[in-house]
JSON list of C-alpha atoms in Angstrom, two decimals:
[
{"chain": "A", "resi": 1, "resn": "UNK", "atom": "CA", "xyz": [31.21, -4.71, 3.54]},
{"chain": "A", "resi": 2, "resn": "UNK", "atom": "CA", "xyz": [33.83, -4.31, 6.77]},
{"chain": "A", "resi": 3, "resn": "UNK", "atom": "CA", "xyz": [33.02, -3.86, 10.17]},
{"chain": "A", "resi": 4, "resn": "UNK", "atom": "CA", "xyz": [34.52, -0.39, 9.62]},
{"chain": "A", "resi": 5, "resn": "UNK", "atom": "CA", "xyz": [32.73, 0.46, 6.44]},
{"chain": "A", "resi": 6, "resn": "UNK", "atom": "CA", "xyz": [29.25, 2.17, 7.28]},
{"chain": "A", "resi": 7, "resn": "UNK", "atom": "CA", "xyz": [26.37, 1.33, 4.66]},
{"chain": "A", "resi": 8, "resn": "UNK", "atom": "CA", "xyz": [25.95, 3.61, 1.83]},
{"chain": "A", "resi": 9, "resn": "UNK", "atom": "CA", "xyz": [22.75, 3.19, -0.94]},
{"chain": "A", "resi": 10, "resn": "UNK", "atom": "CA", "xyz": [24.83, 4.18, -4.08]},
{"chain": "A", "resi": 11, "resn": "UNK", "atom": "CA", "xyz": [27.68, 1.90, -3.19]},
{"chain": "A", "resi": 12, "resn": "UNK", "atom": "CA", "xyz": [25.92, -1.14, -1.83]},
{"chain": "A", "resi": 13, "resn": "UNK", "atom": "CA", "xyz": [22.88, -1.62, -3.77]},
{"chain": "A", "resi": 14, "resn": "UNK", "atom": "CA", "xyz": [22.59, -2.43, -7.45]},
{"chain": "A", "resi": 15, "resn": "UNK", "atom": "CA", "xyz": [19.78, -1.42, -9.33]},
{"chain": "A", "resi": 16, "resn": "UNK", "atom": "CA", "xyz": [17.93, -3.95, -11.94]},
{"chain": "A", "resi": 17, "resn": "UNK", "atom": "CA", "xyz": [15.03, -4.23, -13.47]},
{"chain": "A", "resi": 18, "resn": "UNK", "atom": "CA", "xyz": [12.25, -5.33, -10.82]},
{"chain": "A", "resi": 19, "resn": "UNK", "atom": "CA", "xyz": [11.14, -8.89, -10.76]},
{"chain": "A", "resi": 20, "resn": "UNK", "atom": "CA", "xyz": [8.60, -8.43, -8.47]},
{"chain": "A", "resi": 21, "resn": "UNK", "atom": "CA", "xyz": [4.91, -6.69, -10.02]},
{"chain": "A", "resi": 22, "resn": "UNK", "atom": "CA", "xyz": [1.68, -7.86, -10.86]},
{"chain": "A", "resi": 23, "resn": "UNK", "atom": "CA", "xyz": [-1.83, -9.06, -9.11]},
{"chain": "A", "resi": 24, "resn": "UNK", "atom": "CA", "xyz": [-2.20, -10.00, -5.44]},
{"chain": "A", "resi": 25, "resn": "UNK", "atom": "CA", "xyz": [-4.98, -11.62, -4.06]},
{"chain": "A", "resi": 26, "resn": "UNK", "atom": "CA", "xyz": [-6.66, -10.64, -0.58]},
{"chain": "A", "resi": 27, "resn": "UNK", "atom": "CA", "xyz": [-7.57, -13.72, 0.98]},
{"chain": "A", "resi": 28, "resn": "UNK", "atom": "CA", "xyz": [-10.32, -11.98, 3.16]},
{"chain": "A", "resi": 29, "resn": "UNK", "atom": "CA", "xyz": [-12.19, -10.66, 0.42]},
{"chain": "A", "resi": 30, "resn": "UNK", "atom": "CA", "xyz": [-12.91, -13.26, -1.58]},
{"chain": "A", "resi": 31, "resn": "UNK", "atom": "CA", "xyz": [-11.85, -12.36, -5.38]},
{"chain": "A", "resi": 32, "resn": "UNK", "atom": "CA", "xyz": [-10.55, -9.31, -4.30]},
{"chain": "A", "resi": 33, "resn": "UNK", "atom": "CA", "xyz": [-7.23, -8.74, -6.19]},
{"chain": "A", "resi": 34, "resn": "UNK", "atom": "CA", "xyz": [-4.70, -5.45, -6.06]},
{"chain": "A", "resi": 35, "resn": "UNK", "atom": "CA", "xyz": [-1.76, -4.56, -8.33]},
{"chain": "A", "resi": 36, "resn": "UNK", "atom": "CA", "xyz": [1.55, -4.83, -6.05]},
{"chain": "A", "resi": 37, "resn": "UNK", "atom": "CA", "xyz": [5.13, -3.41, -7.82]},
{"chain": "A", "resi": 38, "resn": "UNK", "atom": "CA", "xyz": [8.47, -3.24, -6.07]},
{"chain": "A", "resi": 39, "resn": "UNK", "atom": "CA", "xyz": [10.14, -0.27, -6.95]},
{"chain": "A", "resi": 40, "resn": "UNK", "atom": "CA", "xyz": [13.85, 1.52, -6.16]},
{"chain": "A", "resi": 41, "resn": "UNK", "atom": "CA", "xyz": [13.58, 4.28, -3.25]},
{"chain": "A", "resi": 42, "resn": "UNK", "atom": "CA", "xyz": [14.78, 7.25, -5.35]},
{"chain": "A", "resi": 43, "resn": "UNK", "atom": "CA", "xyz": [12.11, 6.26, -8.51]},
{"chain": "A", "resi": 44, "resn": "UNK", "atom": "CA", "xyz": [10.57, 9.41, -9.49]},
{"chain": "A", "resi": 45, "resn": "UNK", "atom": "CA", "xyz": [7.63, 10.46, -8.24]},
{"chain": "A", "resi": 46, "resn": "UNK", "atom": "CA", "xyz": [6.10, 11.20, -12.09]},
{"chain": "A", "resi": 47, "resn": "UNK", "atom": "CA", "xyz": [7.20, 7.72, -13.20]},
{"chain": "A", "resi": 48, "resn": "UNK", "atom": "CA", "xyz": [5.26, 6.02, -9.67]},
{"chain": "A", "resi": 49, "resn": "UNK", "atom": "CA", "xyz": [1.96, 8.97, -10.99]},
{"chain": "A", "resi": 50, "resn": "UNK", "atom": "CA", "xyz": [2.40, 7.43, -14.45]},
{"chain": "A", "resi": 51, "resn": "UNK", "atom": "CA", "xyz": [2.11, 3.49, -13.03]},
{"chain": "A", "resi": 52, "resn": "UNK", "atom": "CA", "xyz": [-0.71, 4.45, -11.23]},
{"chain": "A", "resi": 53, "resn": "UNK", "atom": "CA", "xyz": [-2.84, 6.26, -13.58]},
{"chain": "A", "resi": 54, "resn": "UNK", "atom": "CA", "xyz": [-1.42, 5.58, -17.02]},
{"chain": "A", "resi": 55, "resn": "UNK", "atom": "CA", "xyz": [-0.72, 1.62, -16.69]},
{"chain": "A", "resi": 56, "resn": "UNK", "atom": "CA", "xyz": [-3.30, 0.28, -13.14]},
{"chain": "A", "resi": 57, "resn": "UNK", "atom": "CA", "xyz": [-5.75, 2.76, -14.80]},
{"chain": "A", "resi": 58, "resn": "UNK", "atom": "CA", "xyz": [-6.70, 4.74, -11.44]},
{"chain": "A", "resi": 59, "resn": "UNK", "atom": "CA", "xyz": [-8.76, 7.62, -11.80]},
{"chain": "A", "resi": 60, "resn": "UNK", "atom": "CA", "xyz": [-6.42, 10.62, -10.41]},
{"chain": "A", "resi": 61, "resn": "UNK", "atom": "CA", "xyz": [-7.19, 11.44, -6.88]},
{"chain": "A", "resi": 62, "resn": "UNK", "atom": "CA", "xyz": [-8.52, 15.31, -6.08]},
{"chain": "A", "resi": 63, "resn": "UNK", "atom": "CA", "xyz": [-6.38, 14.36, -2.55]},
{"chain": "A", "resi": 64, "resn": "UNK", "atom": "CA", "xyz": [-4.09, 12.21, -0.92]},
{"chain": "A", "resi": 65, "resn": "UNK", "atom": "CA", "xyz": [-4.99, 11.57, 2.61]},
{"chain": "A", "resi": 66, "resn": "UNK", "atom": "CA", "xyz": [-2.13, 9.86, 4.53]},
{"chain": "A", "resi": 67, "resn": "UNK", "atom": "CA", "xyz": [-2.43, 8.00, 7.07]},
{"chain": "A", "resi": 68, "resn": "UNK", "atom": "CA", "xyz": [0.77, 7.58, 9.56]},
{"chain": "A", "resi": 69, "resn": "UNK", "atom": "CA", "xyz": [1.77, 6.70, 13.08]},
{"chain": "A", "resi": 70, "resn": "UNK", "atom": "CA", "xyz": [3.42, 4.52, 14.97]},
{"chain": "A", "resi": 71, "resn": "UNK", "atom": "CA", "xyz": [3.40, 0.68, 14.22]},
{"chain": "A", "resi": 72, "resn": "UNK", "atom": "CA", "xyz": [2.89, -0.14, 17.91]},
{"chain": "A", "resi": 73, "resn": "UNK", "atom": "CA", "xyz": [-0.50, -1.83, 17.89]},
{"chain": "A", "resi": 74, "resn": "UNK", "atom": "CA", "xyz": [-3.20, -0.16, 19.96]},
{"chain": "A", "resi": 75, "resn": "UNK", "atom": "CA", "xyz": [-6.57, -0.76, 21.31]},
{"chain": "A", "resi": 76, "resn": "UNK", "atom": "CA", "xyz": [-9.20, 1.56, 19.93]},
{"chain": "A", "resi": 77, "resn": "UNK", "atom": "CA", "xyz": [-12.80, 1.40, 21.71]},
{"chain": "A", "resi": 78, "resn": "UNK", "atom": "CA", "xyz": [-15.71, 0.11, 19.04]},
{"chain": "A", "resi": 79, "resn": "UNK", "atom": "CA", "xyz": [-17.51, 3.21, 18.86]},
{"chain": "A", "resi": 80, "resn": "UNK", "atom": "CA", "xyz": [-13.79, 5.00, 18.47]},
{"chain": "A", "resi": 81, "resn": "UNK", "atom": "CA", "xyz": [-12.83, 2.78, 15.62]},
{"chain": "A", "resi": 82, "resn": "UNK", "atom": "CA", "xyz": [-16.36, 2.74, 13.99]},
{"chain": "A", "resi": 83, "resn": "UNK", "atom": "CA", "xyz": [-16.21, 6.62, 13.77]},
{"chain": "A", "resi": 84, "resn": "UNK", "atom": "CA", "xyz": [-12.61, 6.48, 12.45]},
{"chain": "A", "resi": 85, "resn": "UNK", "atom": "CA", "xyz": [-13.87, 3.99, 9.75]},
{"chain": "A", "resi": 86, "resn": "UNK", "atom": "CA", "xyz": [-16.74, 5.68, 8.58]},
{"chain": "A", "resi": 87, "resn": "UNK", "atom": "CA", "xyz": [-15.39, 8.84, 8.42]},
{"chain": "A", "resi": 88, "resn": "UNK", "atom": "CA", "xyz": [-11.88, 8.01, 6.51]},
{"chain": "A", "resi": 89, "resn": "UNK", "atom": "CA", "xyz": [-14.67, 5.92, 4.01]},
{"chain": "A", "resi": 90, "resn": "UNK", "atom": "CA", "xyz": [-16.61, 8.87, 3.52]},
{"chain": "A", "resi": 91, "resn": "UNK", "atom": "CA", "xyz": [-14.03, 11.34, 2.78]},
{"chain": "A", "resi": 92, "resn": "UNK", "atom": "CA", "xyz": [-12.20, 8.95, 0.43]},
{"chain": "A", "resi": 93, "resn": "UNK", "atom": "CA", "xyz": [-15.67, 8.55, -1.72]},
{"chain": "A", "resi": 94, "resn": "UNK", "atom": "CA", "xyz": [-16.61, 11.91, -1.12]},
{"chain": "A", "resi": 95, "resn": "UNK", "atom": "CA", "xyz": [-13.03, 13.59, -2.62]},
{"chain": "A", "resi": 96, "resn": "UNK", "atom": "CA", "xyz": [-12.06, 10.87, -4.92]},
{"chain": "A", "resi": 97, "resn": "UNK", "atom": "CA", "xyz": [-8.77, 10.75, -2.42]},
{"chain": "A", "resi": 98, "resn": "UNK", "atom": "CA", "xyz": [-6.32, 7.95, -2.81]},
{"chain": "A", "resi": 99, "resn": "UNK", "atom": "CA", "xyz": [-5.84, 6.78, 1.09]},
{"chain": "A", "resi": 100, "resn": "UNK", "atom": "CA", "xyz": [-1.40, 6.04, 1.54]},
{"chain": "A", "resi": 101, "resn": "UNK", "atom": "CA", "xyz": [-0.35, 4.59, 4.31]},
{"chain": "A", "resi": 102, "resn": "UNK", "atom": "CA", "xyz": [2.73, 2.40, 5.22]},
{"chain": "A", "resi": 103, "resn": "UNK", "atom": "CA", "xyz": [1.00, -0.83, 4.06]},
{"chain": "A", "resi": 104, "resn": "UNK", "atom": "CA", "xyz": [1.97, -2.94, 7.42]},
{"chain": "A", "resi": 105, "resn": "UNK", "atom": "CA", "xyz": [-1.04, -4.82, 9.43]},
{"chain": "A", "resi": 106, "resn": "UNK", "atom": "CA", "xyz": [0.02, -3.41, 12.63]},
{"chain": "A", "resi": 107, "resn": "UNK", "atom": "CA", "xyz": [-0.97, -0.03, 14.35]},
{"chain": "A", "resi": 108, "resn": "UNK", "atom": "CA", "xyz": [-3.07, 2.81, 12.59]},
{"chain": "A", "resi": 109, "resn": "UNK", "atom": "CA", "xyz": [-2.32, 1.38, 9.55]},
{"chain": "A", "resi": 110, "resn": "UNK", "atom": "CA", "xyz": [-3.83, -2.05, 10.91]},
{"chain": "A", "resi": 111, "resn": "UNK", "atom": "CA", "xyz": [-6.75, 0.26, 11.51]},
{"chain": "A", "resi": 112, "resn": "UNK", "atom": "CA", "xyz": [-6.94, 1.94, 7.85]},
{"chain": "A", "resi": 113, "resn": "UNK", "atom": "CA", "xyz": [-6.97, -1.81, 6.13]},
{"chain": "A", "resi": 114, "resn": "UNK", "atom": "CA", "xyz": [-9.86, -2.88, 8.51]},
{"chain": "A", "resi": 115, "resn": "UNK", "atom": "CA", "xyz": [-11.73, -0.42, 7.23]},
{"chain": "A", "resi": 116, "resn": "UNK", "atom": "CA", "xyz": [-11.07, -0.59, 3.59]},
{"chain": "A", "resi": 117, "resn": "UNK", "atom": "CA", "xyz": [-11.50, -4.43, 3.92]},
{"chain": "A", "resi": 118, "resn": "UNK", "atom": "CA", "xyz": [-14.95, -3.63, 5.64]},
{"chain": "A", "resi": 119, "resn": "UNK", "atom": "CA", "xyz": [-16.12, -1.08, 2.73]},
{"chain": "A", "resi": 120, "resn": "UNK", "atom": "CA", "xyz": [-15.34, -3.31, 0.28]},
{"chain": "A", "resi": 121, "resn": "UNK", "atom": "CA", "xyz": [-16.90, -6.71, 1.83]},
{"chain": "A", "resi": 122, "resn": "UNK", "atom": "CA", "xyz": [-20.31, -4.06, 2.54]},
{"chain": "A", "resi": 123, "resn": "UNK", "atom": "CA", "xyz": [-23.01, -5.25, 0.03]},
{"chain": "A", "resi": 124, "resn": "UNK", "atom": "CA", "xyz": [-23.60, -1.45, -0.03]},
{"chain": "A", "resi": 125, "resn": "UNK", "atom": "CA", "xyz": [-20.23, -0.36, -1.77]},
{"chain": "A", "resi": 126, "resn": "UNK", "atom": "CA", "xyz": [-20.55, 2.78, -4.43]},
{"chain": "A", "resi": 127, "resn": "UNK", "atom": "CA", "xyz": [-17.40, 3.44, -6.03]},
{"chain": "A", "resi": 128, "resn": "UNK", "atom": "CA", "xyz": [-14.04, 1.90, -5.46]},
{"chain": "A", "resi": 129, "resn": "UNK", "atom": "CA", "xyz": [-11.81, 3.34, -2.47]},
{"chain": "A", "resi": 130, "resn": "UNK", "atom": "CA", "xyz": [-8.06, 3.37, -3.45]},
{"chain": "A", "resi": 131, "resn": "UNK", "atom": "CA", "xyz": [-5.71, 2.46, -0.46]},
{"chain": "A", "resi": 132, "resn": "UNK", "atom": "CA", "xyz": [-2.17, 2.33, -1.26]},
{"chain": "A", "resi": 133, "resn": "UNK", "atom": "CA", "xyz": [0.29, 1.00, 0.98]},
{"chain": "A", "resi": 134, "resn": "UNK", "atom": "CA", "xyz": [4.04, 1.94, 0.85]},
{"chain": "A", "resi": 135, "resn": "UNK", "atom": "CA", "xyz": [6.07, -1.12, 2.81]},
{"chain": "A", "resi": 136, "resn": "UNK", "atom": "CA", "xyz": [9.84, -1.63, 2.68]},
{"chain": "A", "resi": 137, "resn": "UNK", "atom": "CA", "xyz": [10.44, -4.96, 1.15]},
{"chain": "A", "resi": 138, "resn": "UNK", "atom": "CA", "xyz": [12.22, -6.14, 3.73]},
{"chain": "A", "resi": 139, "resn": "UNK", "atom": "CA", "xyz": [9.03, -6.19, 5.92]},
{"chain": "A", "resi": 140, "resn": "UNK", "atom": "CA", "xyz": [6.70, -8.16, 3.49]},
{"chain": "A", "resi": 141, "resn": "UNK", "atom": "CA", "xyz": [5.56, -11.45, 4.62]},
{"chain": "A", "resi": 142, "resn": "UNK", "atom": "CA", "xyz": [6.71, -14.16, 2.23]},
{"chain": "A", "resi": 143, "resn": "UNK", "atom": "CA", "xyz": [8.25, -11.97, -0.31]},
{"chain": "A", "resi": 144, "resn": "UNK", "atom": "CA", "xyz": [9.89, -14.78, -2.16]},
{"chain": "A", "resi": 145, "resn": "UNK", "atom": "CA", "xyz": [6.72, -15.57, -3.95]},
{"chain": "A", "resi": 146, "resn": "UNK", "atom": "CA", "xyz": [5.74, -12.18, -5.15]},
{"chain": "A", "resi": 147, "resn": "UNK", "atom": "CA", "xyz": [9.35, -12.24, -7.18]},
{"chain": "A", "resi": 148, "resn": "UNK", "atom": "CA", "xyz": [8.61, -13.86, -10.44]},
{"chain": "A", "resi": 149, "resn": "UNK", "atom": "CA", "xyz": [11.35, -15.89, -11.78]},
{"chain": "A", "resi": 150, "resn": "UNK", "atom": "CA", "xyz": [10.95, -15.48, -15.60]},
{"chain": "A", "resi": 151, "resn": "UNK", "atom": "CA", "xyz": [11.98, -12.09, -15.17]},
{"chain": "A", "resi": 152, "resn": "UNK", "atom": "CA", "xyz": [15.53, -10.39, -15.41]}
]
């Protein structure tokens, strides 16, 4: 591409068959393990429905709560952020919602992954919350090993 050329997504990116899907394991929650796919910006929103519910087997939400803000991190007092915890918990296991945000560790979302992580390390946990986070792949951390060779 020229100085003079500006960037356009049909003419400068090729499309081929992803080499990066499968399991990803959360550190911070033991044997905790989530389904991670990378997927082309215009895929269809029935074909990304079908992955989730057809192929990762979730049930299909009765709502979709999103979660979005800036990415600036913030301080958020403890009885603030409790309240903000237990309520986004409740009303995720109370609608069968799947909780989207934009799947960084920084900002609100920071705050949504806290308290997913917390609900699922409680010894208390009834039912599974589903938190989906929708990152560009240029942001994820060590994206190299998430691409699987083999594949292609």
């Amino acid at each position: 591409m020229s100085g003079s050329e500006s960037w356009n997504m049909h003419k400068h990116v090729r499309e081929v068959p992803t080499d990066a899907f499968g399991d990803i394991s959360f550190g911070s929650l033991g044997q905790k393990t989530g389904k991670f796919a990378r997927v082309s910006a215009d895929t269809s929103s029935e074909v990304l429905y079908h992955l989730l519910t057809e192929q990762w087997k979730l049930s299909p939400p009765n709502l979709l709560i999103s979660v979005t803000g800036g990415a600036k991190n913030f301080y958020l007092k403890a009885n603030l952020k409790n309240m903000f915890h237990r309520g986004l918990i409740k009303v995720a296991q109370t609608t069968g919602a799947w909780i989207i945000t934009g799947g960084t560790h920084t900002g609100v979302m920071k705050h949504v992954g806290q308290a997913v992580r917390d609900y699922a390390l409680s010894s208390s946990m009834q039912g599974n919350i589903v938190a989906i986070g929708v990152a560009t792949w240029g942001i994820i951390h060590n994206m190299d090993v998430l691409v699987d060779p083999e594949v292609g």
